[in-house]
Amino acid sequence: MSYVPTVAPGTGSRAPHRILARESKAAMAFVERNFYLTKRYWGWEVAFLVYTAASSLSIMFIGASQDGDTNRLILFLAIGTLVWGYLNSVFMNVAETVAWERWEGTIEYTMMAPVSRVTHMFGMSLFAIIYGLIRSTVLFLVLAAFFPEISLSEANLTGAALVIAAGSFSFIGFGIVGAVLPLLFPEKGEQMTLMM
Amino acid sequence: MTYTGQHNDVAVRFDGVSKSFGGKRGRDRWFRRTNEQSAKLVRALNDVSFEVRKNEIFGILGANGSGKSTLVRLISTLLITDEGTITVFGNDVRDDEAEVKRLINRVSVEASFFKKLSPMENLLYSSRLYGRTGSELRRDIKQILVDLGIPEERIGVPLETMSRGMQQKVAIARAFLTSPVLLLLDEPTTGLDPRSKKDVQRFVLDLREKHDATVLICSHDMDEAERLCDRIAIMDNGRIVATGTVDELKDQVRGTQGLLDPTLEDVYMALTGHGLVEEKLMAGVA
Ligand SMILES: Nc1ncnc2c1ncn2[C@@H]1O[C@H](COP(=O)(O)OP(=O)(O)OP(=O)(O)O)[C@@H](O)[C@H]1O
Ligand SMILES: [Mg+2]
């Protein structure tokens, strides 16, 4: 028997900077785990991305079929679908926090870990934002391949960042409400998970 | 020497703990269900009191539905008591929830993992929740899995491709990696082959020896209980009907019902009035 655990958990320090360090490590645990999951479910990711790209493109082709100078309209639609796609994915990721873990059966282990619920939600939101941004970038590149005329050279990047940040906050808020709803019925959740 | 009533060698203390499910409480009251609609009240734990001493391996033996898992979930802060108090090393599970969580970990019958993730990925996640980081974490995960008999090439492939017994070993690794001061084992070896059972039992003994851990283990398995446990509580229908070392329990029934040299099985039968194994068969795969 050669394995000897190296870290004894002992009593956790209550000094604020220690708590912060501990909780941010835990928040990163959620981010890392979700990236692993995304990697393992890459088939679904691709399918979902193709679907979103197709619907975005169809909206833009409708725009392109209009009379007159359509460039502005197409750009407008592209940004609209991108922002919507981004916010939608942020919302879904956060809202599924609890439902997903319940489905996997890991929820009890996450809940009994020494991690505050705030940290849990923070970690999930952080992942949702990073994931959403990556996904939107890929989507933008796909759209740009079909419509070379859309260009970000004149874009108001600060304005865009502000819109995205404000949107992220409110959608994360909705997401958390969605995620917490099943928790209002904890004992029912118990029934669903482990009736042994 | 002053006696405060709180031994500092007590790891877990249950004091008059009751827990019911269903019935006209909580949610049912909100929705104003009538009597017929509300679920029947199940008293999973009924005025349970006992103490587990520090560094002890304490067994809980009971049939299906006797309340063992409920007891473990109450200690794990996953459920809240209706009545009574539970302390873990002097910390109340309700008032000092965060502290208690840092001290414990648990292995239950169902492995409960992200099935598409590999053992390595699952264990990285669960260990990080307990504040473990760094390169030695990966090394430790590999080491413990190999020690438990998981082939090295399986450590990186999705867990869903593994047998139940192997998944159970990963679950055991998950708990051990956080070096819990109190380890809660809810039927940890159910479904393991005899060799794996032995491996796990050896690990449990090791954890106690080398890390001063306290272990609470729920089981149906009389041999396992007898081999591992310093003391055993016998549970029936939400109540603890007897507590003691194996010998004490045997003494308690010796001579009754013509039992001269009672086995643990006999003790169980005599104290609860029914068998453990037969009932398990009748209840089917729970
Ligand atoms: N979440 C729940 N909701 C309703 N009833 C529950 C819940 N959890 C447990 N029970 C009931 O409480 C009683 C005790 O269940 P528990 O799971 O603690 O038994 P157990 O001793 O672990 O059984 P087993 O040996 O089958 O694992 C049972 O009657 C069970 O139906
Ligand atoms: Mg159980």
Coordinates of N, CA and C in Angstrom, one line a residue, chain A residues 1-14 22-23 25-26 28-30 32-33 36-37 39-41 100-101 103-115 117 120 184-185 187-188 190-191 193-196, chain B residues 19 21 25 27 31 69 73 76 78-79 99 101-110 112-118 121 124-125 128-133 138 140 143-144 147 156 158 174 176-179 202-203 206 210-211 286:
Chain A
M1 N 0.9 -1.2 0.0 CA 0.0 0.0 0.0 C 0.9 1.2 0.0
S2 N 1.0 1.9 -1.1 CA 1.9 3.0 -1.2 C 1.3 4.3 -1.1
Y3 N 0.0 4.4 -1.4 CA -0.7 5.7 -1.4 C -0.9 6.2 0.0
V4 N -0.4 7.4 0.3 CA -0.6 8.1 1.5 C -1.0 9.5 1.2
P5 N -2.3 9.8 1.6 CA -2.7 11.2 1.3 C -1.8 12.2 2.0
T6 N -1.5 13.2 1.2 CA -0.5 14.2 1.7 C -1.2 15.4 2.4
V7 N -2.4 15.6 2.1 CA -3.0 16.8 2.7 C -4.1 16.4 3.7
A8 N -3.9 16.8 5.0 CA -5.0 16.6 5.9 C -5.8 17.9 5.9
P9 N -7.1 17.7 5.8 CA -7.9 18.9 5.6 C -8.0 19.7 6.9
G10 N -8.0 19.1 8.0 CA -8.0 19.8 9.3 C -9.1 20.8 9.4
T11 N -8.9 21.8 10.1 CA -9.9 22.9 10.2 C -9.5 24.0 9.3
G12 N -10.5 24.5 8.5 CA -10.2 25.5 7.5 C -10.0 26.8 8.2
S13 N -9.0 27.6 7.7 CA -8.8 28.9 8.3 C -9.9 29.8 7.9
R14 N -10.2 30.7 8.9 CA -11.3 31.7 8.6 C -10.9 33.1 8.2
R22 N -9.5 29.7 -1.1 CA -10.1 28.4 -1.1 C -11.3 28.4 -2.1
E23 N -12.1 29.5 -1.9 CA -13.3 29.5 -2.8 C -13.0 29.7 -4.2
K25 N -10.3 28.6 -5.8 CA -9.9 27.3 -6.3 C -11.1 26.5 -6.6
A26 N -12.1 26.5 -5.7 CA -13.3 25.7 -5.9 C -14.1 26.2 -7.2
M28 N -12.8 27.5 -9.8 CA -12.1 27.0 -11.0 C -12.4 25.5 -11.2
A29 N -12.7 24.8 -10.1 CA -13.0 23.4 -10.3 C -14.2 23.2 -11.2
F30 N -15.2 24.1 -11.0 CA -16.4 24.0 -11.8 C -16.1 24.3 -13.3
E32 N -13.2 24.1 -14.8 CA -12.4 23.0 -15.4 C -13.3 21.8 -15.7
R33 N -14.1 21.4 -14.8 CA -15.0 20.3 -15.0 C -15.9 20.5 -16.2
Y36 N -14.1 19.9 -19.4 CA -13.9 18.5 -19.7 C -15.2 18.0 -20.3
L37 N -16.3 18.4 -19.7 CA -17.6 17.8 -20.2 C -17.8 18.3 -21.6
K39 N -15.6 18.9 -23.8 CA -14.7 18.2 -24.6 C -15.3 16.8 -24.9
R40 N -15.9 16.2 -23.9 CA -16.4 14.8 -24.0 C -17.7 14.8 -24.8
Y41 N -18.4 15.9 -24.8 CA -19.7 15.9 -25.6 C -19.5 16.7 -26.8
W100 N -28.5 19.2 -14.4 CA -27.5 18.4 -15.0 C -26.9 17.4 -13.9
E101 N -26.5 18.0 -12.8 CA -25.9 17.2 -11.8 C -26.9 16.2 -11.2
W103 N -29.2 14.8 -12.9 CA -29.3 13.7 -13.9 C -28.1 12.8 -13.8
E104 N -26.9 13.4 -13.6 CA -25.7 12.5 -13.4 C -25.7 11.8 -12.1
G105 N -26.4 12.4 -11.1 CA -26.4 11.8 -9.8 C -25.2 12.3 -8.9
T106 N -24.6 13.3 -9.4 CA -23.4 13.9 -8.6 C -23.8 15.0 -7.6
I107 N -25.1 15.3 -7.7 CA -25.5 16.5 -6.9 C -25.2 16.4 -5.4
E108 N -25.4 15.2 -4.8 CA -25.2 15.1 -3.4 C -23.7 15.3 -3.1
Y109 N -22.8 14.9 -3.9 CA -21.4 15.1 -3.7 C -21.0 16.5 -3.8
T110 N -21.6 17.2 -4.7 CA -21.3 18.6 -4.9 C -21.9 19.4 -3.7
M111 N -23.0 19.0 -3.3 CA -23.7 19.8 -2.2 C -23.0 19.5 -0.8
M112 N -22.4 18.4 -0.7 CA -21.8 18.1 0.6 C -20.3 18.6 0.7
A113 N -19.8 19.1 -0.4 CA -18.4 19.6 -0.5 C -18.4 20.9 0.3
P114 N -17.2 21.2 0.8 CA -17.1 22.5 1.6 C -17.0 23.7 0.6
V115 N -18.0 23.9 -0.1 CA -18.0 25.0 -1.1 C -19.3 25.8 -1.0
R117 N -22.6 28.0 -1.9 CA -23.5 28.0 -3.0 C -23.1 29.2 -3.9
H120 N -20.3 28.2 -6.1 CA -20.8 27.2 -7.1 C -21.4 28.0 -8.3
L184 N -35.9 24.3 -4.5 CA -36.9 24.7 -3.6 C -37.7 23.4 -3.1
F185 N -37.4 22.4 -3.9 CA -38.1 21.1 -3.5 C -37.0 20.1 -3.2
E187 N -36.4 17.8 -1.0 CA -36.7 16.5 -0.6 C -37.2 15.7 -1.8
K188 N -37.9 16.4 -2.7 CA -38.3 15.7 -3.9 C -37.1 15.3 -4.7
E190 N -34.2 14.6 -3.5 CA -33.7 13.4 -2.8 C -34.3 12.1 -3.4
Q191 N -35.6 12.2 -3.4 CA -36.3 11.0 -3.9 C -35.8 10.6 -5.3
T193 N -33.0 11.2 -6.7 CA -31.6 10.8 -6.8 C -31.4 9.4 -6.2
L194 N -31.5 9.3 -4.9 CA -31.0 8.1 -4.2 C -32.0 7.4 -3.3
M195 N -32.9 6.6 -3.9 CA -33.9 5.9 -3.1 C -33.4 4.5 -2.8
M196 N -32.4 4.5 -1.9 CA -31.9 3.1 -1.6 C -32.2 2.7 -0.1
Chain B
K19 N -36.2 11.8 12.1 CA -36.3 12.4 10.8 C -37.5 11.6 10.1
F21 N -40.2 11.5 6.5 CA -40.4 11.9 5.2 C -41.9 11.9 4.9
R25 N -46.2 18.1 6.1 CA -45.3 19.1 6.5 C -44.7 19.8 5.3
R27 N -43.7 21.3 2.2 CA -44.3 21.6 0.9 C -45.8 21.3 0.9
F31 N -49.1 23.7 -0.3 CA -50.0 23.4 -1.3 C -51.4 23.0 -0.8
S69 N -29.1 5.0 5.4 CA -28.6 6.0 4.5 C -29.1 7.4 5.0
R73 N -26.9 10.6 5.5 CA -27.2 11.9 4.9 C -27.4 13.0 5.9
S76 N -24.0 14.2 6.7 CA -23.4 14.8 5.5 C -24.0 16.2 5.2
L78 N -26.9 16.8 4.1 CA -27.7 16.8 3.0 C -29.2 16.8 3.4
L79 N -29.5 16.4 4.6 CA -30.8 16.4 5.1 C -30.8 17.2 6.4
E99 N -17.9 23.9 8.6 CA -16.8 23.2 9.3 C -17.0 21.7 9.1
K101 N -18.5 20.1 6.9 CA -18.3 19.6 5.5 C -16.8 19.4 5.2
R102 N -16.0 20.2 5.8 CA -14.5 20.1 5.6 C -14.0 18.8 6.3
L103 N -14.7 18.3 7.3 CA -14.1 17.2 8.0 C -14.5 15.8 7.5
I104 N -15.6 15.8 6.6 CA -16.2 14.5 6.2 C -16.0 14.2 4.7
N105 N -16.2 13.0 4.4 CA -16.5 12.6 3.0 C -17.2 11.3 3.1
R106 N -17.8 10.9 2.0 CA -18.7 9.8 2.0 C -18.6 8.9 0.8
V107 N -18.8 7.6 0.9 CA -18.9 6.7 -0.2 C -20.3 6.1 -0.1
S108 N -21.1 6.1 -1.1 CA -22.4 5.5 -1.0 C -22.5 4.3 -2.0
V109 N -23.6 3.6 -2.0 CA -23.7 2.4 -2.9 C -23.6 2.8 -4.3
E110 N -24.3 3.9 -4.7 CA -24.3 4.3 -6.1 C -23.1 5.2 -6.3
S112 N -22.2 7.5 -8.5 CA -22.5 9.0 -8.7 C -21.3 9.8 -9.3
F113 N -21.1 9.6 -10.6 CA -20.0 10.3 -11.3 C -20.6 10.9 -12.6
F114 N -19.8 11.8 -13.1 CA -20.0 12.3 -14.5 C -19.6 11.1 -15.4
K115 N -20.6 10.4 -16.0 CA -20.2 9.2 -16.6 C -19.4 9.3 -17.9
K116 N -19.5 10.5 -18.5 CA -18.7 10.7 -19.7 C -17.3 11.1 -19.4
L117 N -17.0 11.5 -18.2 CA -15.7 11.9 -17.8 C -14.9 10.7 -17.3
S118 N -13.6 10.8 -17.5 CA -12.7 9.7 -17.0 C -12.6 9.8 -15.5
E121 N -10.6 12.8 -14.6 CA -11.3 14.1 -14.6 C -12.3 14.2 -13.5
L124 N -10.2 14.9 -10.3 CA -9.7 16.2 -10.2 C -10.7 17.2 -9.7
Y125 N -11.9 17.1 -10.3 CA -13.0 17.9 -9.9 C -13.3 17.8 -8.5
R128 N -10.6 19.1 -6.1 CA -10.5 20.5 -6.1 C -11.5 21.2 -5.3
L129 N -12.7 20.6 -5.2 CA -13.8 21.2 -4.3 C -13.3 21.2 -2.9
Y130 N -12.4 20.3 -2.5 CA -11.9 20.3 -1.2 C -10.6 21.0 -1.1
G131 N -10.3 21.8 -2.1 CA -9.1 22.7 -2.0 C -7.8 22.1 -2.4
R132 N -7.8 20.9 -3.0 CA -6.6 20.3 -3.5 C -6.2 20.8 -4.9
T133 N -4.9 21.1 -5.1 CA -4.5 21.6 -6.4 C -3.1 21.1 -6.6
R138 N -2.6 15.1 -9.4 CA -2.7 14.1 -10.5 C -1.9 12.8 -10.2
D140 N -1.2 11.7 -7.1 CA -1.9 11.0 -6.1 C -3.1 10.2 -6.6
Q143 N -1.9 7.2 -8.4 CA -1.4 6.2 -7.4 C -2.5 5.5 -6.7
I144 N -3.5 6.2 -6.2 CA -4.5 5.6 -5.4 C -5.4 4.6 -6.3
D147 N -3.4 1.5 -6.9 CA -3.4 0.8 -5.6 C -4.7 0.0 -5.4
G156 N -7.8 7.2 -18.0 CA -8.2 8.4 -18.8 C -9.4 8.2 -19.7
P158 N -13.6 7.3 -20.4 CA -14.9 7.6 -19.7 C -15.3 6.5 -18.7
R174 N -12.3 8.8 -4.4 CA -12.8 10.1 -4.3 C -12.8 10.6 -2.8
F176 N -11.2 9.1 -0.3 CA -9.9 9.0 0.4 C -8.9 10.2 0.0
L177 N -9.1 10.6 -1.2 CA -8.2 11.7 -1.7 C -8.4 13.0 -0.9
T178 N -9.5 13.2 -0.2 CA -9.7 14.4 0.6 C -9.3 14.2 2.0
S179 N -8.7 13.0 2.3 CA -8.2 12.7 3.7 C -9.2 13.1 4.7
R202 N -8.9 -3.3 3.5 CA -7.6 -3.0 3.8 C -7.3 -1.5 3.8
F203 N -7.9 -0.8 2.8 CA -7.8 0.6 2.7 C -8.4 1.3 3.8
D206 N -6.2 1.0 6.8 CA -5.1 1.9 6.6 C -5.3 3.3 6.9
K210 N -3.2 5.2 9.6 CA -2.2 6.2 9.2 C -2.7 7.7 9.4
H211 N -4.0 7.8 9.3 CA -4.5 9.2 9.3 C -5.4 9.5 10.5
A286 N -32.6 -3.2 -4.3 CA -33.1 -1.8 -3.8 C -32.4 -0.7 -4.5

